[in-house]
XYZ file of N, CA and C in Angstrom:
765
model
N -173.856 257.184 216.551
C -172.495 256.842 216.119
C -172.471 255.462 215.468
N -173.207 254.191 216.042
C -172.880 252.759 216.117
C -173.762 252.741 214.496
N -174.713 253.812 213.792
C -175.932 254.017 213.187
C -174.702 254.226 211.684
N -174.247 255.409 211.837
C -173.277 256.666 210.993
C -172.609 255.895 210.528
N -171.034 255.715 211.502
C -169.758 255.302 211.243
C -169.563 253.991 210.429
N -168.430 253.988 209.729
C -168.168 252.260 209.025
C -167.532 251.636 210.083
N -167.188 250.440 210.015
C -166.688 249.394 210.574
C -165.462 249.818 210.966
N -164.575 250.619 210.047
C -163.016 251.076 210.635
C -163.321 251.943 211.703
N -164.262 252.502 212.112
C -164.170 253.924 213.052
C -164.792 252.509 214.198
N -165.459 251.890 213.783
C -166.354 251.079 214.918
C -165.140 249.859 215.873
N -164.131 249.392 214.851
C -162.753 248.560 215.239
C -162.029 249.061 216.568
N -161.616 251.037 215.838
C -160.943 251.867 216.462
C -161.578 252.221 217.878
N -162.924 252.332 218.024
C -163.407 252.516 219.100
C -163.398 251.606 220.491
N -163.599 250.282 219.192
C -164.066 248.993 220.076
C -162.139 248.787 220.820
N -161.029 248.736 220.013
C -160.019 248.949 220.665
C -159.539 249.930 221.962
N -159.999 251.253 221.709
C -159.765 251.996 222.938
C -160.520 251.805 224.134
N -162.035 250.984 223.915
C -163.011 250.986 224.725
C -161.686 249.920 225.808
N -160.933 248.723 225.358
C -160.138 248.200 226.201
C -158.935 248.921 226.971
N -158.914 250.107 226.218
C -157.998 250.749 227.020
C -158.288 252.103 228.104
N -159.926 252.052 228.404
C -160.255 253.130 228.684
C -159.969 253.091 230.247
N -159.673 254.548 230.956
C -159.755 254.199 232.760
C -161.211 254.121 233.044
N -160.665 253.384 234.501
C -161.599 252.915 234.616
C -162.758 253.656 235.477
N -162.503 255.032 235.885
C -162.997 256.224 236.231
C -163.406 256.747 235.055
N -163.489 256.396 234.106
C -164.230 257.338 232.732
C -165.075 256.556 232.173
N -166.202 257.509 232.769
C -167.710 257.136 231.899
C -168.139 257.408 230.499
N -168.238 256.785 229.989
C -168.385 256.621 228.467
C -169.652 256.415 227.788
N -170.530 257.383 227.502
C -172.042 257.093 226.971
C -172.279 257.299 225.720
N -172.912 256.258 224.665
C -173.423 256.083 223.615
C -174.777 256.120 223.403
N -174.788 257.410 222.559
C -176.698 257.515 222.710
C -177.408 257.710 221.182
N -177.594 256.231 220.939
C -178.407 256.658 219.509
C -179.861 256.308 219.223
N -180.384 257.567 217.998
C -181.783 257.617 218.255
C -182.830 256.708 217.548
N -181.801 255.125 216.611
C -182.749 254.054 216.262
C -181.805 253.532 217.129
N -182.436 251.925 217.263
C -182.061 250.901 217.843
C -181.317 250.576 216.985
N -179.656 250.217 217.170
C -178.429 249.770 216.642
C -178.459 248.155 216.128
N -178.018 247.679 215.581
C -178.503 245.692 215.005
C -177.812 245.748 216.349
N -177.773 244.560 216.637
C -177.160 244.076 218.269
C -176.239 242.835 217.436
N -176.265 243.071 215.655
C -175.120 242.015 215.369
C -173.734 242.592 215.281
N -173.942 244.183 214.984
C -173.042 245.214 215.173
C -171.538 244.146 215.697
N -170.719 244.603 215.795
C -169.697 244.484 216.503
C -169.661 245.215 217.913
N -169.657 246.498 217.675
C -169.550 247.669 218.410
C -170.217 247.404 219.516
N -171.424 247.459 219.209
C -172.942 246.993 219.913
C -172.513 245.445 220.839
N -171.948 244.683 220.477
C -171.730 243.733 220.939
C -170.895 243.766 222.309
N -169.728 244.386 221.816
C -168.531 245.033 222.581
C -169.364 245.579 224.078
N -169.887 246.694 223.674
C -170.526 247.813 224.544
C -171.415 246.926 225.764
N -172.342 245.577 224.895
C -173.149 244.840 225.608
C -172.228 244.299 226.587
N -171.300 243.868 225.849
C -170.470 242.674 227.362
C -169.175 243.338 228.310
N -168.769 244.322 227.429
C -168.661 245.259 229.076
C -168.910 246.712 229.760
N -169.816 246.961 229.030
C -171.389 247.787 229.744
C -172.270 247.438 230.309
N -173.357 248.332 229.762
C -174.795 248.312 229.864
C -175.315 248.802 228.809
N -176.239 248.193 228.231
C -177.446 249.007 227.054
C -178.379 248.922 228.230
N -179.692 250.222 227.523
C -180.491 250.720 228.141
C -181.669 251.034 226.950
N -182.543 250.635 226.739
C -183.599 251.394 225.861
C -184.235 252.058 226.640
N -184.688 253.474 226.011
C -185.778 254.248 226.107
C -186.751 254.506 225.115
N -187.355 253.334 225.345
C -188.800 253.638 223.779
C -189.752 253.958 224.457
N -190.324 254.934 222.853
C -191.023 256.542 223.109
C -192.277 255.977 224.028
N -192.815 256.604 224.694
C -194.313 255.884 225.642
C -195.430 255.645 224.426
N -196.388 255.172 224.527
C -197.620 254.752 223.944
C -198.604 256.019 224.403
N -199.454 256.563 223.581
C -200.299 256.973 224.105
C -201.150 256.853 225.408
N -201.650 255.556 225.680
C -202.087 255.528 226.613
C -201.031 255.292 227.884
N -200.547 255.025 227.485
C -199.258 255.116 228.741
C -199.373 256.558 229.438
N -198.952 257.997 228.242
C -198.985 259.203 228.799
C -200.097 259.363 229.408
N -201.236 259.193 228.746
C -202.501 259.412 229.918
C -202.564 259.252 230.737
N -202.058 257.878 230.996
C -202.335 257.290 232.086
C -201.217 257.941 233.509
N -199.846 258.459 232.777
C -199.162 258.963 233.850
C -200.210 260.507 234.046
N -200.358 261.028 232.859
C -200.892 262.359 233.221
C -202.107 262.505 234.391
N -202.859 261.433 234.070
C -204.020 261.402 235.585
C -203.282 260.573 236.868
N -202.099 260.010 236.828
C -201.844 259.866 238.095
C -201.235 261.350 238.832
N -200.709 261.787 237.705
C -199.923 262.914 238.063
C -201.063 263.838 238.513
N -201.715 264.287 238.161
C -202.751 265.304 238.381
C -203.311 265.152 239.995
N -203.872 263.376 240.222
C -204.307 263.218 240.753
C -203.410 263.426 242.183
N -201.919 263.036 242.115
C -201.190 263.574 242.880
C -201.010 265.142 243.707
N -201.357 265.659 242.994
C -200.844 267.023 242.789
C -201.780 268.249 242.685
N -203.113 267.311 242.713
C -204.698 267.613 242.493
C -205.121 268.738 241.631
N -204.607 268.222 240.796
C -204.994 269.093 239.379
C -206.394 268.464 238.820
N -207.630 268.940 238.359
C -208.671 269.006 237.947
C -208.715 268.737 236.772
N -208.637 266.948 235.983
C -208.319 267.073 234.661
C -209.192 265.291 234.607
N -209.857 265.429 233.498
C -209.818 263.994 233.303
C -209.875 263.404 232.231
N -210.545 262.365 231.624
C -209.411 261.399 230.855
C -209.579 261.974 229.622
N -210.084 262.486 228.878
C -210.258 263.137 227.180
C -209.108 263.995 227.362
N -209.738 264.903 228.420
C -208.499 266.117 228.131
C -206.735 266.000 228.898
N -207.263 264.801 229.307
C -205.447 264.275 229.814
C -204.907 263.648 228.495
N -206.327 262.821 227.589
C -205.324 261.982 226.172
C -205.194 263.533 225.570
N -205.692 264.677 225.420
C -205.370 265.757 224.864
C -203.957 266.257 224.822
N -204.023 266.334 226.087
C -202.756 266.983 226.388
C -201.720 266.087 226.130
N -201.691 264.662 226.335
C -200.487 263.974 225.696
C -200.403 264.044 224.095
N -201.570 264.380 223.473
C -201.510 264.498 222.045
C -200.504 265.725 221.613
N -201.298 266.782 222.226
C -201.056 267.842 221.824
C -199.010 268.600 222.703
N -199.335 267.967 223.117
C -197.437 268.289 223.708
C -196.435 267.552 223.154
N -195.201 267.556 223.321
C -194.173 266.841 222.813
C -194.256 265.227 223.900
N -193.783 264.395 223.242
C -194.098 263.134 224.204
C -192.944 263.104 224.861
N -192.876 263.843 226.412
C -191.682 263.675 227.206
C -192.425 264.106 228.344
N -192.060 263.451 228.995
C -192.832 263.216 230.475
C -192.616 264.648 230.882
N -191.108 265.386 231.108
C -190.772 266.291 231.752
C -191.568 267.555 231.227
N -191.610 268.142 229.775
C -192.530 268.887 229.236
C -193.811 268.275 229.702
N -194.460 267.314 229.529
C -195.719 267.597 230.166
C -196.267 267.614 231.840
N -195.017 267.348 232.414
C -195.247 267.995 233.995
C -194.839 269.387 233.849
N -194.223 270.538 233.081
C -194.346 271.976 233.446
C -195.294 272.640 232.927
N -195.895 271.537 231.673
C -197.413 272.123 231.018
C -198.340 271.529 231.963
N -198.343 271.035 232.442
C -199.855 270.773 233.910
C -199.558 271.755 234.971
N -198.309 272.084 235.436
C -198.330 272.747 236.481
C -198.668 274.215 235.785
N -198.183 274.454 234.942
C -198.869 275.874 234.265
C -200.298 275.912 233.935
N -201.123 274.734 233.894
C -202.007 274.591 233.884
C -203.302 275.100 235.105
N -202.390 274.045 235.893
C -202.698 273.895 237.395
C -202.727 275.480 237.756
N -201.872 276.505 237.371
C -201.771 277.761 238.072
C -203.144 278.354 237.604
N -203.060 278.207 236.081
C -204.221 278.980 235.868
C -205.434 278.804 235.730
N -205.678 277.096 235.731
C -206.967 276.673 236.332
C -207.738 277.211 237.621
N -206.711 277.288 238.293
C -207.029 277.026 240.030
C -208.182 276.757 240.589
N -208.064 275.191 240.395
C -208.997 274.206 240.578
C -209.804 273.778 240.361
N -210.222 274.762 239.062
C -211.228 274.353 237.746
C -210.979 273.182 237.273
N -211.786 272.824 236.429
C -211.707 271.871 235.016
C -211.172 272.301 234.299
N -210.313 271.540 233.587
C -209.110 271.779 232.785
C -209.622 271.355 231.787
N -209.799 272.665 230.126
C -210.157 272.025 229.094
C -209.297 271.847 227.592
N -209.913 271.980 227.242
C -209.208 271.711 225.494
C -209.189 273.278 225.076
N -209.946 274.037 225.754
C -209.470 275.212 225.317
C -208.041 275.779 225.979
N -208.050 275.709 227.131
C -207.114 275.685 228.120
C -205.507 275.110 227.554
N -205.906 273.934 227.485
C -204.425 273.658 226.821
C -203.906 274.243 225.251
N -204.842 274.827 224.660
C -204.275 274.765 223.448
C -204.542 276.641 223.771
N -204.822 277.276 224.543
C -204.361 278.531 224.305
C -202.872 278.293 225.538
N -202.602 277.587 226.560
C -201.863 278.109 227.715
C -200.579 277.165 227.241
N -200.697 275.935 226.274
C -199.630 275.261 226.192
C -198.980 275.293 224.965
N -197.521 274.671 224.569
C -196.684 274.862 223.456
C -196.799 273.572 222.818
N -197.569 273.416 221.654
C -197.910 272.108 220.971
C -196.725 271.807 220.587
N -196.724 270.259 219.818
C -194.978 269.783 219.715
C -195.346 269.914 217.934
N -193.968 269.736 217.186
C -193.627 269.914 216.415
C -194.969 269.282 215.711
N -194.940 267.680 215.990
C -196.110 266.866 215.115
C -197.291 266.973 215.259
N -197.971 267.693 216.505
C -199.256 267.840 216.706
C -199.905 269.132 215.754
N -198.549 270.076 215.410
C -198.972 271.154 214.668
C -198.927 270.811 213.351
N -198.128 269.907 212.567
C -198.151 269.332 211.343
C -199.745 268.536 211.056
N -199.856 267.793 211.999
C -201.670 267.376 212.264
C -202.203 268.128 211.937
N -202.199 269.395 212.726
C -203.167 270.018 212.474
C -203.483 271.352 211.280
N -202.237 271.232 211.074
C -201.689 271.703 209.212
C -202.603 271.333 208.314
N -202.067 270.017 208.300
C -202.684 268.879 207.137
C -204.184 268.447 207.246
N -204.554 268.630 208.728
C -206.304 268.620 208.456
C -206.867 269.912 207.928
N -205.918 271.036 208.422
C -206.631 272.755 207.618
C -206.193 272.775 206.136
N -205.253 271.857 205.689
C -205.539 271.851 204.111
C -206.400 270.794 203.754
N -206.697 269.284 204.454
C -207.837 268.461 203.717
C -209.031 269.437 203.901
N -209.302 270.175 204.815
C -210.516 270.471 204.730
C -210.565 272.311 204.337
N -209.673 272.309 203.470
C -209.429 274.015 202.527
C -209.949 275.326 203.565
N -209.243 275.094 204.290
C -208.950 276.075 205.575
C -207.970 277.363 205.568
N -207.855 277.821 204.373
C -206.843 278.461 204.801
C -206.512 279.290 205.371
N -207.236 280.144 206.571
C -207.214 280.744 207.910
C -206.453 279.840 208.640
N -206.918 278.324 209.022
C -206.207 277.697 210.025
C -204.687 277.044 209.410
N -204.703 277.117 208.366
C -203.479 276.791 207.764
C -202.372 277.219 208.121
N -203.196 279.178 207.622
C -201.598 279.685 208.027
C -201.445 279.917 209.433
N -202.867 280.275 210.296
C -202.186 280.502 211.758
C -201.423 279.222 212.072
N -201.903 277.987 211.791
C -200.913 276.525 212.186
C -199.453 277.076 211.754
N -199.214 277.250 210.331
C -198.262 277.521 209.779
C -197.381 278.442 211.036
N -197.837 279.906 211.440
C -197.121 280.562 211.993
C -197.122 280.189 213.688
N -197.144 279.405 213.815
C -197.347 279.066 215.595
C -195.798 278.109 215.191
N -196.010 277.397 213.961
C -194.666 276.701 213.422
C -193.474 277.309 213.748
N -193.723 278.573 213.328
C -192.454 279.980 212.951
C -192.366 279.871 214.287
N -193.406 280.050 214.950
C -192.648 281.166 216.312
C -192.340 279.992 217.194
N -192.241 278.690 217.230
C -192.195 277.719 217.993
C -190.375 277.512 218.087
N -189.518 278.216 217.391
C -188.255 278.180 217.410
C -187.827 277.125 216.837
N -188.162 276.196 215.991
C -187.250 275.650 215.171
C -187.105 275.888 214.134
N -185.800 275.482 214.008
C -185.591 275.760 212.490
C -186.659 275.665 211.357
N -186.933 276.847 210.280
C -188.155 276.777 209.253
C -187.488 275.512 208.623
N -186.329 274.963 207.919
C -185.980 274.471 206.816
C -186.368 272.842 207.364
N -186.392 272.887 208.713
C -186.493 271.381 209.389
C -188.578 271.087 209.567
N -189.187 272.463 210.068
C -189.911 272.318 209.874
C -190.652 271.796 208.213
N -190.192 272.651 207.405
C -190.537 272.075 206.170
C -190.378 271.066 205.518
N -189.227 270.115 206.414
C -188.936 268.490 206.056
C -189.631 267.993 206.909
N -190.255 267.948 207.890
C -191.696 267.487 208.297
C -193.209 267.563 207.745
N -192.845 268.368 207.336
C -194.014 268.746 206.487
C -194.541 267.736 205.395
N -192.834 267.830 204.794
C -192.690 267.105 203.373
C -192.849 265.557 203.695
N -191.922 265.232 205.010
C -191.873 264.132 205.124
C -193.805 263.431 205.394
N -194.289 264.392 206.642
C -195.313 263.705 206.500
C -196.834 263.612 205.583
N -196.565 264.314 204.397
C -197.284 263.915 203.414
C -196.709 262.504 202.795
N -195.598 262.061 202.621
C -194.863 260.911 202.041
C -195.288 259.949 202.760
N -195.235 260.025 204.244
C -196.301 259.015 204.777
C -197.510 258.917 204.678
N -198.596 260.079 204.693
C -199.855 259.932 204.051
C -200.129 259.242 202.854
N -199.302 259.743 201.810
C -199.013 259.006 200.303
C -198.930 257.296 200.966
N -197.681 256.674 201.253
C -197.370 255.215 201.733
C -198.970 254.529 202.499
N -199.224 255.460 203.487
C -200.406 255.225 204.166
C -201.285 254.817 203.506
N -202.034 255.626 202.627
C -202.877 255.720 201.794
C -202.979 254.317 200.776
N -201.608 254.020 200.560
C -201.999 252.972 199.179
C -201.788 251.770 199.544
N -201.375 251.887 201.197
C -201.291 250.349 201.833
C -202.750 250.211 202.001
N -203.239 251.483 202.561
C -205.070 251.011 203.291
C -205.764 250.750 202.071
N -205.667 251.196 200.804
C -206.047 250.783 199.780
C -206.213 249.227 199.619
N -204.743 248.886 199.327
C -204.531 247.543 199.194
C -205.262 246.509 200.730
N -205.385 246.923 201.513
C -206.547 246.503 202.546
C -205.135 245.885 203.695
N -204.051 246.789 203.996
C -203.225 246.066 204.780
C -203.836 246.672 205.958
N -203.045 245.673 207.118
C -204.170 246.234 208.472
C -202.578 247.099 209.274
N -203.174 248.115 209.926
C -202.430 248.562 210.816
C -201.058 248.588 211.407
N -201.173 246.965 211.737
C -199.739 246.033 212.355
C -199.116 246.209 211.304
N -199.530 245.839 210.365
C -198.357 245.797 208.774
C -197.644 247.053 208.468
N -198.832 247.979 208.170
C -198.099 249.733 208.277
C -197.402 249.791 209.333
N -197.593 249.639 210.503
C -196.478 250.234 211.429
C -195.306 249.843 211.108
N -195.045 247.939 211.021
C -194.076 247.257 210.820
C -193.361 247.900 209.369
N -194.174 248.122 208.532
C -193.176 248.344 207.292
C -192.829 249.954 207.409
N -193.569 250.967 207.744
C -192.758 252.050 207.621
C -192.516 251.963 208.766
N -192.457 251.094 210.233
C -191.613 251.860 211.276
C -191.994 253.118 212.006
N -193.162 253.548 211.959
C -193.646 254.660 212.524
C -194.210 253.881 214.162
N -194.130 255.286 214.906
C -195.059 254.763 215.954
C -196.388 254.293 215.866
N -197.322 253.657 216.614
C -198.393 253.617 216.651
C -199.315 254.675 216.342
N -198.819 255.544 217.099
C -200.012 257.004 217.317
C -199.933 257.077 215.789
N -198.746 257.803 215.902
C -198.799 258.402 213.933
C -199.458 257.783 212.775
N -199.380 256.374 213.143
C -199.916 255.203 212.030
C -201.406 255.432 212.083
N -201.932 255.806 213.204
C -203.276 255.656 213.884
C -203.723 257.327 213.129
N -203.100 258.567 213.446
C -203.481 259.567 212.954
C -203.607 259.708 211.517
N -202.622 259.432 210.643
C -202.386 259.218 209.575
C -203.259 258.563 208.617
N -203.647 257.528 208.915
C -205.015 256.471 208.537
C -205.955 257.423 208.662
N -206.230 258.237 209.693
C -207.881 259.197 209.691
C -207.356 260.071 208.875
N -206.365 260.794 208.421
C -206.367 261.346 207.892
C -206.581 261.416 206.057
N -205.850 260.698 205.952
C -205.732 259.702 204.616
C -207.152 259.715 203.628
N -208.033 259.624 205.071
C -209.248 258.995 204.503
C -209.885 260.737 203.706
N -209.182 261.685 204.181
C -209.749 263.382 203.644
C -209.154 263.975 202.269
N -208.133 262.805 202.184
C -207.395 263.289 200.838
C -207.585 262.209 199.755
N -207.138 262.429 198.251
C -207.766 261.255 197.643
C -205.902 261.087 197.207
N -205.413 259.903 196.476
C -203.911 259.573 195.953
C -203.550 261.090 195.160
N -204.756 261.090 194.282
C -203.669 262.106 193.407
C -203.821 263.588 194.019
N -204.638 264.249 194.800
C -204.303 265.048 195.527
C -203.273 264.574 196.154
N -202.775 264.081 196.705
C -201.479 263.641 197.694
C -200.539 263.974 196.904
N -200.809 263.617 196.023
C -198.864 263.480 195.251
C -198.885 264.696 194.927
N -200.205 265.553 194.081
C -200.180 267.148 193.670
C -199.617 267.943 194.739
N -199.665 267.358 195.896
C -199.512 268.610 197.263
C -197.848 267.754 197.320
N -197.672 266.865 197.116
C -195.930 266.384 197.834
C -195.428 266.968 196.537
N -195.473 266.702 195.078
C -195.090 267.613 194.020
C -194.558 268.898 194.211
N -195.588 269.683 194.539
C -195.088 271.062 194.943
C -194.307 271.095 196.368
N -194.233 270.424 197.143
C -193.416 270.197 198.224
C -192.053 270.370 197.753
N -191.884 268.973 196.785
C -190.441 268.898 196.006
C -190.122 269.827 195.318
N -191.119 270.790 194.397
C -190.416 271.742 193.728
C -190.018 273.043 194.641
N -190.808 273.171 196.063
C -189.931 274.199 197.072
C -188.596 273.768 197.174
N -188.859 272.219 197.499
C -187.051 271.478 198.009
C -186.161 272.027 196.918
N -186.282 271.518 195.904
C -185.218 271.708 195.002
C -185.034 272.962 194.342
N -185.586 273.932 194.300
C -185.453 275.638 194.267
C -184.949 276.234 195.171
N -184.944 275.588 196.344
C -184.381 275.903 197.591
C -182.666 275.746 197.657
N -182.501 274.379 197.250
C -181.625 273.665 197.280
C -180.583 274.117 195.862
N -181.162 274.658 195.127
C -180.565 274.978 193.510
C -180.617 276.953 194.012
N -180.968 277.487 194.893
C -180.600 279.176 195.130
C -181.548 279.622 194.074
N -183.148 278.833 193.397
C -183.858 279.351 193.243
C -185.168 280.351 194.007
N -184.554 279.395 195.367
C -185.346 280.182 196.259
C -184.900 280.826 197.704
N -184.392 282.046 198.008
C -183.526 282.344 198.820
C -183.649 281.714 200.302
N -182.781 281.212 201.086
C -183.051 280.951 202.520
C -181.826 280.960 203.106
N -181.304 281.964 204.139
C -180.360 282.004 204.981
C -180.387 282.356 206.333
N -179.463 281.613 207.095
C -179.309 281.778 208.496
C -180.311 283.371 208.963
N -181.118 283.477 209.326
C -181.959 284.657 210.006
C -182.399 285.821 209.174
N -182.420 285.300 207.801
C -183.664 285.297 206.719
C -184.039 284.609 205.405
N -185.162 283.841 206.139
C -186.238 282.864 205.750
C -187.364 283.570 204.694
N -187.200 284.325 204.556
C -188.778 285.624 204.452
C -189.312 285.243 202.810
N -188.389 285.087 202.005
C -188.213 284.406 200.635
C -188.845 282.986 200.830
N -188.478 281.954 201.795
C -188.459 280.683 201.803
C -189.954 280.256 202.409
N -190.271 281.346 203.486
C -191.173 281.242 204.557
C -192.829 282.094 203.203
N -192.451 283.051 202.603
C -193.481 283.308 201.441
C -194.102 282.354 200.885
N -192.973 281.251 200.555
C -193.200 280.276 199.004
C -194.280 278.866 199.877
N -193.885 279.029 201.408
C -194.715 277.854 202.084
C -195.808 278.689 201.719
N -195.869 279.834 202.733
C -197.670 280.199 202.868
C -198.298 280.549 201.513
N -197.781 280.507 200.360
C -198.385 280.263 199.109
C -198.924 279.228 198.647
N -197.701 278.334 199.128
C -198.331 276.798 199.121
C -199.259 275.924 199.577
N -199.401 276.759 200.769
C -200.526 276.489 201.598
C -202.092 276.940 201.272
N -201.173 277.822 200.720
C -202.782 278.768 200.178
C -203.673 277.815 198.952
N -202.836 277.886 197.777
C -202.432 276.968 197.050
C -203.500 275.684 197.511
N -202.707 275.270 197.806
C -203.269 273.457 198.585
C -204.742 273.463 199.108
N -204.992 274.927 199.812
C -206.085 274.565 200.300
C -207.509 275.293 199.073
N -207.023 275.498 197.598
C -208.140 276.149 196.715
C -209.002 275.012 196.745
């Protein structure tokens, strides 16, 4: 909201916030960090509470994932615990019902990399990873099964495909900072990405050359805007038109 709205909606708020009872809980939840010169933000600080929740660090998840295990005596150790934080969505709660599903069907084995990636539900970005390494390295078997684990993972295709798009645009940015010889800290700081991603992205980078990059985000844009212009059909619960023109593209990408 504090992100969206102009200053008149932010006034109007900050006024009722003085008139609110005092039995009514009132929560503001947005998903960048708000300026704290805000007004709004200001308001909220001095008679609330702010609270951040920033995303864990990689090694952070590991590190809960082997306490957790070790709790609970699950059979896992440290490669395939950073695995599993890779390969899941980064939320603590999803990766305690993917260990205990683990845990069932281990039973009391060693827990491997095969294990998680047939028994668990990869997150949105771990499957885009692993997209974009089956086209640097002209895969296109693993392309499209990546592609369709996408489909059946229940989100929206049109959102998936702005991930897609989006993270070649960071490969592109990536790419011509490491060129120019910027280090790490700088990429994160200027595009704002997490660590991990900055960290994946860089290995990746290194499989594609600039103008392949832009040839593959090119055709990205000409899906967008065919899409977007009813050159290319896509509606509420059929994709089949929209969902063709990817796995062509894919195909495509990986000659």
């Amino acid at each position: 909201f504090i992100q969206e709205q102009d200053e008149d909606a932010h006034e109007k708020v900050a006024k009722n916030l003085d008139n609110a009872n005092e039995l009514c809980i009132i929560v503001f939840y947005e998903n960048e960090a708000p300026k704290k010169t805000n007004a709004l933000f200001k308001k909220i600080a001095k008679i609330g509470q702010v609270e951040e929740f920033p995303r864990p660090f990689p090694a952070d998840i590991t590190k809960w994932i082997l306490n957790k295990a070790k709790q609970d005596n699950i059979n896992i150790d440290l490669r395939e615990a950073g695995y599993l934080g890779q390969y899941c969505e980064p939320n603590l709660w999803t990766i305690s019902n993917e260990l205990e599903k683990l845990k069932i069907y281990a039973n009391s084995r060693q827990i491997t990399k095969e294990m998680i990636e047939e028994l668990c539900t990869p997150s949105l970005t771990s499957s885009i990873f692993k997209l974009t390494d089956a086209v640097a390295q002209k895969n296109v078997k693993d392309g499209l099964i990546t592609f369709s684990i996408l489909k059946d993972s229940g989100e929206d295709l049109i959102r998936i495909f702005f991930m897609i798009a989006r993270h070649f645009r960071i490969l592109i940015q990536v790419k011509e900072m490491l060129e120019k010889r910027e280090n790490q800290q700088s990429i994160i700081r200027r595009l704002k990405q997490h660590p991990f991603v900055i960290q994946k992205t860089s290995l990746q980078s290194k499989n594609f050359t600039q103008k392949r990059l832009e040839e593959i985000h090119e055709k990205l844009l000409t899906i967008d805007i065919k899409t977007k212009t009813g050159k290319i059909k896509s509606y509420r619960g059929d994709n089949k038109e929209f969902e063709l023109e990817v796995e062509k593209l894919i195909i495509d990408c990986c000659k």
